[in-house]
């Protein structure tokens, strides 16, 4: 399970990579796109290294006119990240609905049994 910051970074990277496999992005632009507040460049680097270690993408550091730029190439795990989020939300809603439904059935059966006995 990824942290809140890691989720925002992955969603931003997936949105930027849409149909492409790779992306060149500066750390400052990535922080702006992700909308993460209070994230420093060293914090971003730690998050990027953690996601790289987890296998979501391949990460290469590049230099563009003296500015560090990330070259991100999405792996299969990274490409399927947004689909995994949708499936997880769908399963959560299904389980919540099933729990509420079973609680209602249990309540009604309890009322019926109480009325009989």
N, CA, C and O atoms as a DFTB+ gen file, in Angstrom:
468 C
 N C O
     1  1       0.847      -1.172       0.000
     2  2       0.000       0.000       0.000
     3  2       0.895       1.238       0.000
     4  3       1.814       1.362       0.810
     5  1       0.612       2.125      -0.904
     6  2       1.416       3.336      -1.036
     7  2       0.884       4.424      -0.109
     8  3      -0.293       4.432       0.253
     9  1       1.770       5.339       0.267
    10  2       1.361       6.466       1.095
    11  2       0.585       7.470       0.242
    12  3       0.514       7.343      -0.980
    13  1       0.011       8.463       0.908
    14  2      -0.784       9.470       0.214
    15  2       0.061      10.232      -0.809
    16  3      -0.381      10.485      -1.930
    17  1       1.274      10.591      -0.410
    18  2       2.175      11.315      -1.313
    19  2       2.559      10.445      -2.496
    20  3       2.563      10.916      -3.634
    21  1       2.882       9.187      -2.246
    22  2       3.255       8.281      -3.328
    23  2       2.096       8.072      -4.288
    24  3       2.306       7.991      -5.499
    25  1       0.870       7.983      -3.767
    26  2      -0.305       7.850      -4.628
    27  2      -0.452       9.058      -5.549
    28  3      -0.703       8.903      -6.744
    29  1      -0.298      10.256      -4.997
    30  2      -0.434      11.469      -5.815
    31  2       0.644      11.531      -6.892
    32  3       0.370      11.924      -8.026
    33  1       1.859      11.147      -6.541
    34  2       2.951      11.156      -7.515
    35  2       2.672      10.142      -8.623
    36  3       2.857      10.452      -9.800
    37  1       2.233       8.943      -8.265
    38  2       1.947       7.914      -9.273
    39  2       0.789       8.318     -10.177
    40  3       0.837       8.080     -11.384
    41  1      -0.241       8.919      -9.616
    42  2      -1.374       9.359     -10.431
    43  2      -0.925      10.440     -11.408
    44  3      -1.334      10.437     -12.569
    45  1      -0.085      11.367     -10.945
    46  2       0.421      12.426     -11.825
    47  2       1.295      11.843     -12.929
    48  3       1.187      12.255     -14.084
    49  1       2.159      10.889     -12.587
    50  2       3.020      10.276     -13.601
    51  2       2.204       9.483     -14.618
    52  3       2.487       9.536     -15.815
    53  1       1.201       8.755     -14.156
    54  2       0.357       7.990     -15.078
    55  2      -0.435       8.918     -15.997
    56  3      -0.626       8.612     -17.174
    57  1      -0.889      10.039     -15.469
    58  2      -1.638      10.994     -16.284
    59  2      -0.741      11.624     -17.346
    60  3      -1.181      11.854     -18.472
    61  1       0.493      11.900     -17.000
    62  2       1.415      12.517     -17.959
    63  2       1.900      11.514     -19.006
    64  3       2.172      11.899     -20.143
    65  1       2.011      10.243     -18.645
    66  2       2.544       9.223     -19.563
    67  2       1.479       8.622     -20.473
    68  3       1.824       7.918     -21.423
    69  1       0.220       8.869     -20.223
    70  2      -0.931       8.259     -20.895
    71  2      -0.593       7.220     -21.977
    72  3      -0.587       6.021     -21.697
    73  1      -0.319       7.660     -23.178
    74  2      -0.104       6.736     -24.294
    75  2       1.375       6.462     -24.564
    76  3       1.715       5.615     -25.390
    77  1       2.234       7.171     -23.876
    78  2       3.665       7.001     -24.088
    79  2       4.236       6.072     -23.023
    80  3       3.611       5.828     -21.991
    81  1       5.424       5.564     -23.289
    82  2       6.097       4.725     -22.313
    83  2       7.034       5.517     -21.423
    84  3       7.279       5.132     -20.280
    85  1       7.565       6.626     -21.939
    86  2       8.544       7.379     -21.161
    87  2       8.167       8.850     -21.087
    88  3       7.343       9.349     -21.853
    89  1       8.801       9.521     -20.139
    90  2       8.464      10.905     -19.867
    91  2       9.693      11.612     -19.312
    92  3      10.410      11.052     -18.484
    93  1       9.938      12.825     -19.758
    94  2      10.965      13.688     -19.184
    95  2      10.252      14.769     -18.386
    96  3       9.432      15.507     -18.932
    97  1      10.559      14.865     -17.098
    98  2       9.889      15.850     -16.257
    99  2      10.848      16.338     -15.177
   100  3      11.625      15.560     -14.623
   101  1      10.785      17.615     -14.891
   102  2      11.636      18.171     -13.841
   103  2      10.953      17.946     -12.488
   104  3       9.728      17.837     -12.425
   105  1      11.728      17.877     -11.417
   106  2      11.146      17.678     -10.092
   107  2      10.157      18.769      -9.691
   108  3       9.140      18.482      -9.060
   109  1      10.447      20.009     -10.051
   110  2       9.565      21.125      -9.702
   111  2       8.222      20.977     -10.421
   112  3       7.166      21.189      -9.825
   113  1       8.270      20.614     -11.695
   114  2       7.031      20.412     -12.453
   115  2       6.224      19.246     -11.893
   116  3       4.997      19.314     -11.833
   117  1       6.894      18.192     -11.489
   118  2       6.203      17.033     -10.940
   119  2       5.496      17.380      -9.640
   120  3       4.379      16.921      -9.402
   121  1       6.128      18.178      -8.805
   122  2       5.489      18.601      -7.549
   123  2       4.256      19.445      -7.846
   124  3       3.229      19.297      -7.183
   125  1       4.352      20.341      -8.852
   126  2       3.211      21.180      -9.216
   127  2       2.064      20.352      -9.777
   128  3       0.908      20.561      -9.410
   129  1       2.374      19.415     -10.663
   130  2       1.345      18.586     -11.287
   131  2       0.663      17.694     -10.261
   132  3      -0.557      17.532     -10.286
   133  1       1.453      17.115      -9.357
   134  2       0.909      16.204      -8.354
   135  2       0.080      16.943      -7.313
   136  3      -0.812      16.353      -6.704
   137  1       0.358      18.211      -7.103
   138  2      -0.406      18.988      -6.132
   139  2      -0.106      18.601      -4.694
   140  3      -0.974      18.700      -3.827
   141  1       1.108      18.165      -4.440
   142  2       1.501      17.773      -3.093
   143  2       2.049      18.997      -2.380
   144  3       2.995      19.632      -2.847
   145  1       1.441      19.322      -1.239
   146  2       1.894      20.474      -0.471
   147  2       3.031      20.065       0.469
   148  3       3.081      18.926       0.934
   149  1       3.919      20.979       0.736
   150  2       5.025      20.789       1.686
   151  2       5.949      19.642       1.300
   152  3       6.492      18.976       2.182
   153  1       6.139      19.397       0.025
   154  2       7.064      18.361      -0.428
   155  2       8.315      19.045      -0.968
   156  3       8.252      19.834      -1.911
   157  1       9.446      18.727      -0.356
   158  2      10.706      19.313      -0.794
   159  2      11.313      18.470      -1.900
   160  3      10.837      17.372      -2.187
   161  1      12.355      18.981      -2.515
   162  2      13.020      18.237      -3.580
   163  2      13.676      16.968      -3.040
   164  3      13.690      15.944      -3.722
   165  1      14.221      17.024      -1.819
   166  2      14.814      15.812      -1.242
   167  2      13.731      14.790      -0.893
   168  3      13.937      13.584      -1.029
   169  1      12.579      15.283      -0.443
   170  2      11.455      14.383      -0.170
   171  2      10.944      13.727      -1.441
   172  3      10.613      12.541      -1.452
   173  1      10.883      14.510      -2.514
   174  2      10.452      13.973      -3.803
   175  2      11.433      12.916      -4.301
   176  3      11.030      11.879      -4.827
   177  1      12.711      13.190      -4.132
   178  2      13.727      12.227      -4.572
   179  2      13.597      10.907      -3.805
   180  3      13.758       9.829      -4.376
   181  1      13.305      11.009      -2.507
   182  2      13.106       9.796      -1.697
   183  2      11.889       9.010      -2.189
   184  3      11.934       7.786      -2.315
   185  1      10.799       9.736      -2.464
   186  2       9.573       9.087      -2.958
   187  2       9.830       8.428      -4.312
   188  3       9.412       7.294      -4.545
   189  1      10.520       9.144      -5.202
   190  2      10.808       8.593      -6.526
   191  2      11.685       7.343      -6.425
   192  3      11.457       6.365      -7.137
   193  1      12.679       7.374      -5.551
   194  2      13.525       6.195      -5.372
   195  2      12.742       5.023      -4.784
   196  3      12.970       3.872      -5.157
   197  1      11.822       5.313      -3.865
   198  2      10.992       4.246      -3.292
   199  2      10.100       3.612      -4.353
   200  3       9.973       2.389      -4.410
   201  1       9.481       4.441      -5.193
   202  2       8.618       3.916      -6.258
   203  2       9.431       3.142      -7.294
   204  3       8.974       2.127      -7.820
   205  1      10.635       3.628      -7.581
   206  2      11.535       2.922      -8.498
   207  2      11.912       1.564      -7.918
   208  3      11.927       0.564      -8.635
   209  1      12.216       1.524      -6.628
   210  2      12.572       0.268      -5.966
   211  2      11.398      -0.712      -5.973
   212  3      11.599      -1.921      -6.090
   213  1      10.178      -0.195      -5.850
   214  2       8.992      -1.047      -5.869
   215  2       8.660      -1.553      -7.269
   216  3       7.822      -2.443      -7.417
   217  1       9.297      -1.007      -8.288
   218  2       9.129      -1.512      -9.647
   219  2       8.026      -0.878     -10.456
   220  3       7.565      -1.471     -11.431
   221  1       7.582       0.323     -10.080
   222  2       6.532       0.991     -10.839
   223  2       7.061       1.619     -12.122
   224  3       6.331       1.727     -13.107
   225  1       8.315       2.029     -12.116
   226  2       8.916       2.622     -13.299
   227  2      10.430       2.512     -13.207
   228  3      10.993       2.231     -12.149
   229  1      11.074       2.742     -14.355
   230  2      12.533       2.847     -14.402
   231  2      12.869       4.329     -14.345
   232  3      12.236       5.144     -15.016
   233  1      13.854       4.668     -13.552
   234  2      14.180       6.066     -13.314
   235  2      15.630       6.337     -13.684
   236  3      16.546       5.658     -13.219
   237  1      15.819       7.338     -14.528
   238  2      17.159       7.775     -14.916
   239  2      17.230       9.280     -14.676
   240  3      16.340      10.027     -15.083
   241  1      18.287       9.710     -14.018
   242  2      18.497      11.132     -13.783
   243  2      19.246      11.711     -14.977
   244  3      20.232      11.142     -15.445
   245  1      18.762      12.850     -15.459
   246  2      19.396      13.512     -16.584
   247  2      19.632      14.974     -16.226
   248  3      19.144      15.466     -15.208
   249  1      20.376      15.649     -17.067
   250  2      20.692      17.044     -16.821
   251  2      20.290      17.860     -18.043
   252  3      20.733      17.582     -19.157
   253  1      19.452      18.863     -17.828
   254  2      19.019      19.730     -18.923
   255  2      19.327      21.173     -18.528
   256  3      18.647      21.758     -17.685
   257  1      20.350      21.727     -19.141
   258  2      20.779      23.106     -18.875
   259  2      21.026      23.349     -17.384
   260  3      20.628      24.380     -16.841
   261  1      21.678      22.403     -16.738
   262  2      22.020      22.547     -15.331
   263  2      20.915      22.164     -14.371
   264  3      21.108      22.249     -13.158
   265  1      19.760      21.742     -14.873
   266  2      18.632      21.361     -14.036
   267  2      18.459      19.845     -14.093
   268  3      18.520      19.246     -15.166
   269  1      18.245      19.242     -12.947
   270  2      18.013      17.804     -12.896
   271  2      16.642      17.483     -13.473
   272  3      15.652      18.143     -13.155
   273  1      16.595      16.473     -14.316
   274  2      15.347      16.047     -14.951
   275  2      15.221      14.541     -14.771
   276  3      16.201      13.808     -14.907
   277  1      14.006      14.081     -14.462
   278  2      13.752      12.655     -14.344
   279  2      13.333      12.101     -15.703
   280  3      12.462      12.663     -16.366
   281  1      13.942      11.021     -16.105
   282  2      13.492      10.268     -17.267
   283  2      12.790       9.038     -16.722
   284  3      13.438       8.112     -16.234
   285  1      11.480       9.027     -16.802
   286  2      10.657       7.976     -16.219
   287  2      10.127       7.092     -17.337
   288  3       9.483       7.577     -18.267
   289  1      10.398       5.799     -17.248
   290  2       9.853       4.816     -18.182
   291  2       8.964       3.869     -17.394
   292  3       9.442       3.134     -16.529
   293  1       7.682       3.887     -17.691
   294  2       6.725       3.082     -16.940
   295  2       6.912       1.597     -17.238
   296  3       7.121       1.203     -18.385
   297  1       6.835       0.783     -16.191
   298  2       6.858      -0.665     -16.344
   299  2       5.409      -1.149     -16.418
   300  3       4.478      -0.347     -16.342
   301  1       5.225      -2.447     -16.565
   302  2       3.868      -2.995     -16.622
   303  2       3.117      -2.738     -15.320
   304  3       1.916      -2.468     -15.334
   305  1       3.822      -2.822     -14.199
   306  2       3.205      -2.557     -12.902
   307  2       2.756      -1.101     -12.819
   308  3       1.685      -0.817     -12.282
   309  1       3.543      -0.193     -13.334
   310  2       3.199       1.224     -13.325
   311  2       2.055       1.554     -14.258
   312  3       1.205       2.386     -13.940
   313  1       2.032       0.897     -15.424
   314  2       0.948       1.142     -16.379
   315  2      -0.391       0.673     -15.830
   316  3      -1.425       1.269     -16.130
   317  1      -0.385      -0.378     -15.036
   318  2      -1.617      -0.917     -14.470
   319  2      -2.019      -0.296     -13.148
   320  3      -2.973      -0.750     -12.517
   321  1      -1.306       0.737     -12.717
   322  2      -1.572       1.335     -11.412
   323  2      -2.975       1.949     -11.334
   324  3      -3.700       1.693     -10.372
   325  1      -3.368       2.747     -12.318
   326  2      -4.680       3.398     -12.270
   327  2      -5.805       2.369     -12.358
   328  3      -6.844       2.525     -11.718
   329  1      -5.597       1.327     -13.146
   330  2      -6.600       0.261     -13.215
   331  2      -6.718      -0.438     -11.867
   332  3      -7.821      -0.781     -11.443
   333  1      -5.606      -0.649     -11.199
   334  2      -5.618      -1.261      -9.872
   335  2      -6.374      -0.416      -8.858
   336  3      -7.073      -0.951      -7.998
   337  1      -6.236       0.905      -8.955
   338  2      -6.978       1.792      -8.063
   339  2      -8.482       1.676      -8.284
   340  3      -9.259       1.633      -7.330
   341  1      -8.887       1.627      -9.562
   342  2     -10.311       1.505      -9.877
   343  2     -10.873       0.192      -9.345
   344  3     -11.968       0.164      -8.783
   345  1     -10.130      -0.891      -9.522
   346  2     -10.575      -2.205      -9.046
   347  2     -10.672      -2.214      -7.524
   348  3     -11.615      -2.774      -6.964
   349  1      -9.700      -1.595      -6.855
   350  2      -9.715      -1.563      -5.397
   351  2     -10.930      -0.772      -4.877
   352  3     -11.572      -1.187      -3.913
   353  1     -11.239       0.362      -5.516
   354  2     -12.406       1.150      -5.116
   355  2     -13.701       0.378      -5.361
   356  3     -14.611       0.403      -4.532
   357  1     -13.780      -0.312      -6.510
   358  2     -14.967      -1.089      -6.817
   359  2     -15.176      -2.201      -5.798
   360  3     -16.300      -2.427      -5.349
   361  1     -14.103      -2.896      -5.431
   362  2     -14.206      -3.961      -4.438
   363  2     -14.604      -3.419      -3.069
   364  3     -15.379      -4.048      -2.349
   365  1     -14.076      -2.256      -2.713
   366  2     -14.425      -1.641      -1.436
   367  2     -15.906      -1.300      -1.385
   368  3     -16.567      -1.571      -0.383
   369  1     -16.438      -0.708      -2.454
   370  2     -17.866      -0.369      -2.502
   371  2     -18.731      -1.625      -2.479
   372  3     -19.781      -1.639      -1.836
   373  1     -18.305      -2.674      -3.171
   374  2     -19.054      -3.925      -3.170
   375  2     -19.114      -4.519      -1.758
   376  3     -20.177      -4.936      -1.299
   377  1     -17.976      -4.552      -1.084
   378  2     -17.941      -5.110       0.275
   379  2     -18.764      -4.272       1.247
   380  3     -19.444      -4.811       2.120
   381  1     -18.699      -2.958       1.093
   382  2     -19.492      -2.087       1.954
   383  2     -20.985      -2.310       1.727
   384  3     -21.750      -2.401       2.687
   385  1     -21.403      -2.400       0.471
   386  2     -22.805      -2.670       0.160
   387  2     -23.257      -4.024       0.668
   388  3     -24.362      -4.157       1.194
   389  1     -22.417      -5.022       0.516
   390  2     -22.745      -6.356       1.005
   391  2     -22.883      -6.363       2.523
   392  3     -23.786      -7.007       3.057
   393  1     -22.015      -5.665       3.213
   394  2     -22.071      -5.592       4.671
   395  2     -23.357      -4.913       5.141
   396  3     -24.014      -5.394       6.063
   397  1     -23.710      -3.804       4.512
   398  2     -24.939      -3.091       4.881
   399  2     -26.153      -3.961       4.579
   400  3     -27.077      -4.029       5.389
   401  1     -26.165      -4.620       3.441
   402  2     -27.284      -5.491       3.082
   403  2     -27.458      -6.647       4.066
   404  3     -28.575      -6.946       4.490
   405  1     -26.375      -7.281       4.418
   406  2     -26.450      -8.386       5.375
   407  2     -26.850      -7.902       6.763
   408  3     -27.545      -8.622       7.480
   409  1     -26.438      -6.719       7.157
   410  2     -26.851      -6.162       8.444
   411  2     -28.356      -5.911       8.457
   412  3     -29.022      -6.183       9.456
   413  1     -28.896      -5.392       7.353
   414  2     -30.338      -5.161       7.271
   415  2     -31.122      -6.469       7.326
   416  3     -32.140      -6.558       8.013
   417  1     -30.651      -7.479       6.606
   418  2     -31.317      -8.786       6.626
   419  2     -31.280      -9.372       8.029
   420  3     -32.274      -9.928       8.495
   421  1     -30.161      -9.255       8.696
   422  2     -30.031      -9.760      10.057
   423  2     -30.982      -9.033      11.009
   424  3     -31.600      -9.657      11.872
   425  1     -31.095      -7.725      10.849
   426  2     -31.997      -6.933      11.679
   427  2     -33.450      -7.354      11.468
   428  3     -34.201      -7.513      12.430
   429  1     -33.839      -7.533      10.215
   430  2     -35.227      -7.917       9.898
   431  2     -35.524      -9.309      10.439
   432  3     -36.594      -9.528      11.007
   433  1     -34.620     -10.237      10.278
   434  2     -34.822     -11.591      10.814
   435  2     -34.926     -11.538      12.335
   436  3     -35.733     -12.263      12.916
   437  1     -34.133     -10.702      12.987
   438  2     -34.221     -10.542      14.443
   439  2     -35.573     -10.012      14.864
   440  3     -36.130     -10.470      15.862
   441  1     -36.123      -9.042      14.117
   442  2     -37.455      -8.510      14.436
   443  2     -38.537      -9.569      14.252
   444  3     -39.463      -9.665      15.057
   445  1     -38.419     -10.353      13.202
   446  2     -39.403     -11.417      12.942
   447  2     -39.348     -12.458      14.060
   448  3     -40.388     -12.871      14.572
   449  1     -38.155     -12.878      14.438
   450  2     -38.020     -13.867      15.504
   451  2     -38.523     -13.324      16.847
   452  3     -39.116     -14.058      17.638
   453  1     -38.286     -12.058      17.091
   454  2     -38.750     -11.434      18.332
   455  2     -40.278     -11.387      18.361
   456  3     -40.887     -11.590      19.412
   457  1     -40.896     -11.121      17.209
   458  2     -42.360     -11.069      17.124
   459  2     -42.985     -12.455      17.285
   460  3     -44.069     -12.590      17.854
   461  1     -42.302     -13.480      16.783
   462  2     -42.834     -14.860      16.877
   463  2     -42.733     -15.365      18.314
   464  3     -43.677     -15.955      18.839
   465  1     -41.588     -15.131      18.943
   466  2     -41.376     -15.689      20.281
   467  2     -41.603     -14.619      21.281
   468  3     -41.480     -14.860      22.482
